[in-house]
Amino acid sequence: MAAKFKKTAKKTSGKTRSAGAAGKGAGAQEQAERLSKSLSESAQQIWLAGVGAFGRAQAEGTKLFEGLVKEGLTLEQATRKFTGGQAGALRDAVESKVGQARERAADTWDRLEKVFEERVQRALVKLGVPGREDLAELSERVDALTAELRRQGGAAPARKSAARAAKPKAAKAADKPAKTKAPRKAVAKPKPPVAP
């Protein structure tokens, strides 16, 4: 386009030089008209080129836009796959660390519980409180002694036999006339010895 404009300008300037001095006034006018015409044609060509570029951009712009949207979708999917994989790996790592922390806490809790039980047991022993084993042994001894008493005497322990003996006396007392008895004096019972 610029080359065409230069050619037109050279033609005009070459013709004006050959016309000479007589045609200077008319040649200048003619030259101005040609220059004006060539500028007007150049401006129109520039205008038409701009309109053509706009039309092409508009037609191809839609295709370009759709292409860019497709590329964006594929990039987004790739990014999601990558981050999803990374998130899964991160989740697994966090769960692993949490599991290890739980195991440590459980071990620590078990050790703490054992230490507490041992200290409580030592304190109870110092106070003279019997433990489970002592009570179980004592219960076995009582059962053995009860069985031995039944074998030897054939009677139940003294408290039960005293209660059975009291019932017949009460029945006999109801048949006889009531006698007034003097109140008995209270006898002091000896205190059991205290274990050291």
mmCIF file of C-alpha atoms in Angstrom:
data_model
loop_
_atom_site.group_PDB
_atom_site.id
_atom_site.type_symbol
_atom_site.label_atom_id
_atom_site.label_comp_id
_atom_site.label_asym_id
_atom_site.label_seq_id
_atom_site.Cartn_x
_atom_site.Cartn_y
_atom_site.Cartn_z
ATOM 1 C CA MET A 1 0.000 0.000 0.000
ATOM 2 C CA ALA A 2 2.807 2.382 0.883
ATOM 3 C CA ALA A 3 4.626 1.287 -2.285
ATOM 4 C CA LYS A 4 1.557 2.188 -4.365
ATOM 5 C CA PHE A 5 1.417 5.603 -2.728
ATOM 6 C CA LYS A 6 5.128 6.205 -3.544
ATOM 7 C CA LYS A 7 4.621 5.199 -7.201
ATOM 8 C CA THR A 8 1.695 7.574 -7.519
ATOM 9 C CA ALA A 9 3.717 10.397 -5.973
ATOM 10 C CA LYS A 10 6.690 9.785 -8.357
ATOM 11 C CA LYS A 11 4.425 9.789 -11.386
ATOM 12 C CA THR A 12 2.899 13.064 -10.347
ATOM 13 C CA SER A 13 6.229 14.709 -9.642
ATOM 14 C CA GLY A 14 7.716 13.454 -12.951
ATOM 15 C CA LYS A 15 4.846 14.865 -14.992
ATOM 16 C CA THR A 16 5.037 18.215 -13.288
ATOM 17 C CA ARG A 17 8.710 18.629 -14.045
ATOM 18 C CA SER A 18 8.167 17.960 -17.748
ATOM 19 C CA ALA A 19 5.315 20.432 -18.117
ATOM 20 C CA GLY A 20 7.633 23.324 -17.590
ATOM 21 C CA ALA A 21 7.089 26.785 -16.328
ATOM 22 C CA ALA A 22 3.960 27.591 -18.336
ATOM 23 C CA GLY A 23 2.025 24.879 -16.814
ATOM 24 C CA LYS A 24 3.239 25.606 -13.330
ATOM 25 C CA GLY A 25 -0.017 27.014 -12.101
ATOM 26 C CA ALA A 26 -2.153 24.394 -13.792
ATOM 27 C CA GLY A 27 0.302 21.650 -12.948
ATOM 28 C CA ALA A 28 0.315 22.527 -9.289
ATOM 29 C CA GLN A 29 -3.434 22.412 -9.254
ATOM 30 C CA GLU A 30 -3.405 19.115 -11.041
ATOM 31 C CA GLN A 31 -0.726 17.778 -8.773
ATOM 32 C CA ALA A 32 -2.704 18.802 -5.706
ATOM 33 C CA GLU A 33 -5.801 17.062 -7.060
ATOM 34 C CA ARG A 34 -3.876 13.889 -7.821
ATOM 35 C CA LEU A 35 -2.257 13.961 -4.407
ATOM 36 C CA SER A 36 -5.637 14.524 -2.820
ATOM 37 C CA LYS A 37 -7.132 11.705 -4.860
ATOM 38 C CA SER A 38 -4.272 9.363 -3.990
ATOM 39 C CA LEU A 39 -4.567 10.252 -0.276
ATOM 40 C CA SER A 40 -8.277 9.671 -0.408
ATOM 41 C CA GLU A 41 -7.763 6.275 -2.087
ATOM 42 C CA SER A 42 -5.119 5.330 0.502
ATOM 43 C CA ALA A 43 -7.406 6.347 3.353
ATOM 44 C CA GLN A 44 -10.238 4.331 1.857
ATOM 45 C CA GLN A 45 -7.958 1.319 1.433
ATOM 46 C CA ILE A 46 -6.843 1.653 5.081
ATOM 47 C CA TRP A 47 -10.469 1.921 6.138
ATOM 48 C CA LEU A 48 -11.449 -1.158 4.127
ATOM 49 C CA ALA A 49 -8.472 -3.087 5.525
ATOM 50 C CA GLY A 50 -9.603 -2.187 9.074
ATOM 51 C CA VAL A 51 -13.184 -3.249 8.338
ATOM 52 C CA GLY A 52 -11.899 -6.512 6.841
ATOM 53 C CA ALA A 53 -9.679 -7.124 9.893
ATOM 54 C CA PHE A 54 -12.618 -6.430 12.195
ATOM 55 C CA GLY A 55 -14.831 -8.870 10.270
ATOM 56 C CA ARG A 56 -12.154 -11.558 10.306
ATOM 57 C CA ALA A 57 -11.493 -10.986 14.011
ATOM 58 C CA GLN A 58 -15.203 -11.190 14.682
ATOM 59 C CA ALA A 59 -15.574 -14.432 12.715
ATOM 60 C CA GLU A 60 -12.397 -16.003 14.021
ATOM 61 C CA GLY A 61 -12.804 -14.436 17.457
ATOM 62 C CA THR A 62 -15.705 -16.749 18.261
ATOM 63 C CA LYS A 63 -13.674 -19.752 17.163
ATOM 64 C CA LEU A 64 -10.679 -18.468 19.084
ATOM 65 C CA PHE A 65 -12.837 -17.903 22.175
ATOM 66 C CA GLU A 66 -14.283 -21.419 21.988
ATOM 67 C CA GLY A 67 -10.775 -22.842 21.528
ATOM 68 C CA LEU A 68 -9.549 -20.944 24.576
ATOM 69 C CA VAL A 69 -12.507 -22.232 26.627
ATOM 70 C CA LYS A 70 -11.657 -25.833 25.614
ATOM 71 C CA GLU A 71 -8.018 -25.338 26.557
ATOM 72 C CA GLY A 72 -9.082 -23.853 29.891
ATOM 73 C CA LEU A 73 -11.291 -26.874 30.625
ATOM 74 C CA THR A 74 -8.500 -29.335 29.876
ATOM 75 C CA LEU A 75 -6.088 -27.353 32.052
ATOM 76 C CA GLU A 76 -8.635 -27.221 34.866
ATOM 77 C CA GLN A 77 -9.224 -30.988 34.684
ATOM 78 C CA ALA A 78 -5.493 -31.669 34.693
ATOM 79 C CA THR A 79 -5.069 -29.366 37.677
ATOM 80 C CA ARG A 80 -7.896 -31.040 39.552
ATOM 81 C CA LYS A 81 -6.422 -34.492 38.904
ATOM 82 C CA PHE A 82 -3.046 -33.312 40.122
ATOM 83 C CA THR A 83 -4.418 -31.576 43.217
ATOM 84 C CA GLY A 84 -6.785 -34.501 43.885
ATOM 85 C CA GLY A 85 -3.829 -36.864 43.889
ATOM 86 C CA GLN A 86 -1.871 -34.500 46.086
ATOM 87 C CA ALA A 87 -4.842 -34.100 48.438
ATOM 88 C CA GLY A 88 -5.189 -37.886 48.693
ATOM 89 C CA ALA A 89 -1.509 -38.267 49.496
ATOM 90 C CA LEU A 90 -1.744 -35.450 52.024
ATOM 91 C CA ARG A 91 -4.846 -37.015 53.608
ATOM 92 C CA ASP A 92 -3.055 -40.376 53.866
ATOM 93 C CA ALA A 93 -0.037 -38.734 55.476
ATOM 94 C CA VAL A 94 -2.211 -36.894 58.000
ATOM 95 C CA GLU A 95 -4.163 -40.064 58.856
ATOM 96 C CA SER A 96 -0.893 -41.922 59.335
ATOM 97 C CA LYS A 97 0.410 -39.252 61.708
ATOM 98 C CA VAL A 98 -2.882 -39.214 63.614
ATOM 99 C CA GLY A 99 -2.763 -43.021 63.928
ATOM 100 C CA GLN A 100 0.777 -42.854 65.290
ATOM 101 C CA ALA A 101 -0.261 -40.158 67.758
ATOM 102 C CA ARG A 102 -3.203 -42.307 68.919
ATOM 103 C CA GLU A 103 -0.919 -45.303 69.454
ATOM 104 C CA ARG A 104 1.533 -43.193 71.446
ATOM 105 C CA ALA A 105 -1.287 -41.724 73.521
ATOM 106 C CA ALA A 106 -2.739 -45.194 74.200
ATOM 107 C CA ASP A 107 0.689 -46.529 75.225
ATOM 108 C CA THR A 108 1.275 -43.544 77.466
ATOM 109 C CA TRP A 109 -2.185 -43.904 78.986
ATOM 110 C CA ASP A 110 -1.606 -47.616 79.668
ATOM 111 C CA ARG A 111 1.739 -46.895 81.339
ATOM 112 C CA LEU A 112 0.188 -44.105 83.387
ATOM 113 C CA GLU A 113 -2.666 -46.379 84.449
ATOM 114 C CA LYS A 114 -0.224 -49.119 85.553
ATOM 115 C CA VAL A 115 1.851 -46.637 87.548
ATOM 116 C CA PHE A 116 -1.300 -45.298 89.211
ATOM 117 C CA GLU A 117 -2.548 -48.812 90.101
ATOM 118 C CA GLU A 118 0.854 -49.765 91.542
ATOM 119 C CA ARG A 119 0.999 -46.637 93.681
ATOM 120 C CA VAL A 120 -2.555 -47.103 94.950
ATOM 121 C CA GLN A 121 -1.776 -50.742 95.769
ATOM 122 C CA ARG A 122 1.372 -49.738 97.684
ATOM 123 C CA ALA A 123 -0.589 -47.107 99.630
ATOM 124 C CA LEU A 124 -3.298 -49.643 100.519
ATOM 125 C CA VAL A 125 -0.683 -52.148 101.668
ATOM 126 C CA LYS A 126 0.929 -49.496 103.875
ATOM 127 C CA LEU A 127 -2.477 -48.725 105.391
ATOM 128 C CA GLY A 128 -3.101 -52.411 106.023
ATOM 129 C CA VAL A 129 -6.066 -52.712 103.651
ATOM 130 C CA PRO A 130 -6.243 -56.247 102.234
ATOM 131 C CA GLY A 131 -6.108 -56.659 98.483
ATOM 132 C CA ARG A 132 -8.145 -58.893 96.181
ATOM 133 C CA GLU A 133 -5.804 -61.797 96.599
ATOM 134 C CA ASP A 134 -5.918 -61.489 100.402
ATOM 135 C CA LEU A 135 -9.720 -61.371 100.404
ATOM 136 C CA ALA A 136 -9.952 -64.361 98.070
ATOM 137 C CA GLU A 137 -7.592 -66.362 100.292
ATOM 138 C CA LEU A 138 -9.530 -65.355 103.397
ATOM 139 C CA SER A 139 -12.822 -66.382 101.746
ATOM 140 C CA GLU A 140 -11.360 -69.792 100.885
ATOM 141 C CA ARG A 141 -10.201 -70.271 104.484
ATOM 142 C CA VAL A 142 -13.645 -69.335 105.842
ATOM 143 C CA ASP A 143 -15.291 -71.826 103.463
ATOM 144 C CA ALA A 144 -12.820 -74.546 104.529
ATOM 145 C CA LEU A 145 -13.402 -73.837 108.226
ATOM 146 C CA THR A 146 -17.190 -73.869 107.753
ATOM 147 C CA ALA A 147 -16.987 -77.216 105.979
ATOM 148 C CA GLU A 148 -14.770 -78.610 108.777
ATOM 149 C CA LEU A 149 -17.219 -77.411 111.466
ATOM 150 C CA ARG A 150 -20.129 -79.096 109.706
ATOM 151 C CA ARG A 151 -18.220 -82.332 109.457
ATOM 152 C CA GLN A 152 -17.211 -82.372 113.101
ATOM 153 C CA GLY A 153 -20.275 -81.100 114.876
ATOM 154 C CA GLY A 154 -22.976 -81.471 112.298
ATOM 155 C CA ALA A 155 -24.418 -78.164 113.452
ATOM 156 C CA ALA A 156 -24.469 -74.734 111.932
ATOM 157 C CA PRO A 157 -22.406 -71.908 113.363
ATOM 158 C CA ALA A 158 -23.106 -70.748 116.950
ATOM 159 C CA ARG A 159 -25.227 -67.738 116.041
ATOM 160 C CA LYS A 160 -27.762 -69.749 114.097
ATOM 161 C CA SER A 161 -28.052 -72.441 116.750
ATOM 162 C CA ALA A 162 -28.587 -69.795 119.456
ATOM 163 C CA ALA A 163 -31.429 -68.306 117.449
ATOM 164 C CA ARG A 164 -33.039 -71.746 117.033
ATOM 165 C CA ALA A 165 -32.738 -72.443 120.750
ATOM 166 C CA ALA A 166 -34.362 -69.117 121.633
ATOM 167 C CA LYS A 167 -37.563 -69.997 119.766
ATOM 168 C CA PRO A 168 -38.571 -73.041 121.888
ATOM 169 C CA LYS A 169 -37.851 -71.175 125.130
ATOM 170 C CA ALA A 170 -40.166 -68.350 124.052
ATOM 171 C CA ALA A 171 -42.946 -70.875 123.386
ATOM 172 C CA LYS A 172 -42.481 -72.479 126.851
ATOM 173 C CA ALA A 173 -42.484 -69.065 128.513
ATOM 174 C CA ALA A 174 -45.869 -68.275 126.981
ATOM 175 C CA ASP A 175 -47.383 -71.365 128.659
ATOM 176 C CA LYS A 176 -46.120 -70.482 132.158
ATOM 177 C CA PRO A 177 -47.284 -67.512 134.177
ATOM 178 C CA ALA A 178 -45.062 -64.496 133.798
ATOM 179 C CA LYS A 179 -42.507 -63.857 136.514
ATOM 180 C CA THR A 180 -40.978 -60.500 137.020
ATOM 181 C CA LYS A 181 -37.260 -60.685 136.746
ATOM 182 C CA ALA A 182 -34.804 -58.189 138.063
ATOM 183 C CA PRO A 183 -32.892 -56.342 135.401
ATOM 184 C CA ARG A 184 -29.453 -57.709 134.670
ATOM 185 C CA LYS A 185 -26.338 -55.665 135.049
ATOM 186 C CA ALA A 186 -24.511 -54.893 131.889
ATOM 187 C CA VAL A 187 -21.249 -56.742 131.561
ATOM 188 C CA ALA A 188 -18.419 -54.959 129.822
ATOM 189 C CA LYS A 189 -17.138 -56.875 126.809
ATOM 190 C CA PRO A 190 -13.406 -56.962 126.186
ATOM 191 C CA LYS A 191 -12.185 -54.959 123.200
ATOM 192 C CA PRO A 192 -10.547 -56.883 120.346
ATOM 193 C CA PRO A 193 -6.820 -56.220 119.886
ATOM 194 C CA VAL A 194 -5.803 -53.737 117.184
ATOM 195 C CA ALA A 195 -3.568 -55.085 114.402
ATOM 196 C CA PRO A 196 -0.208 -53.280 114.098
#
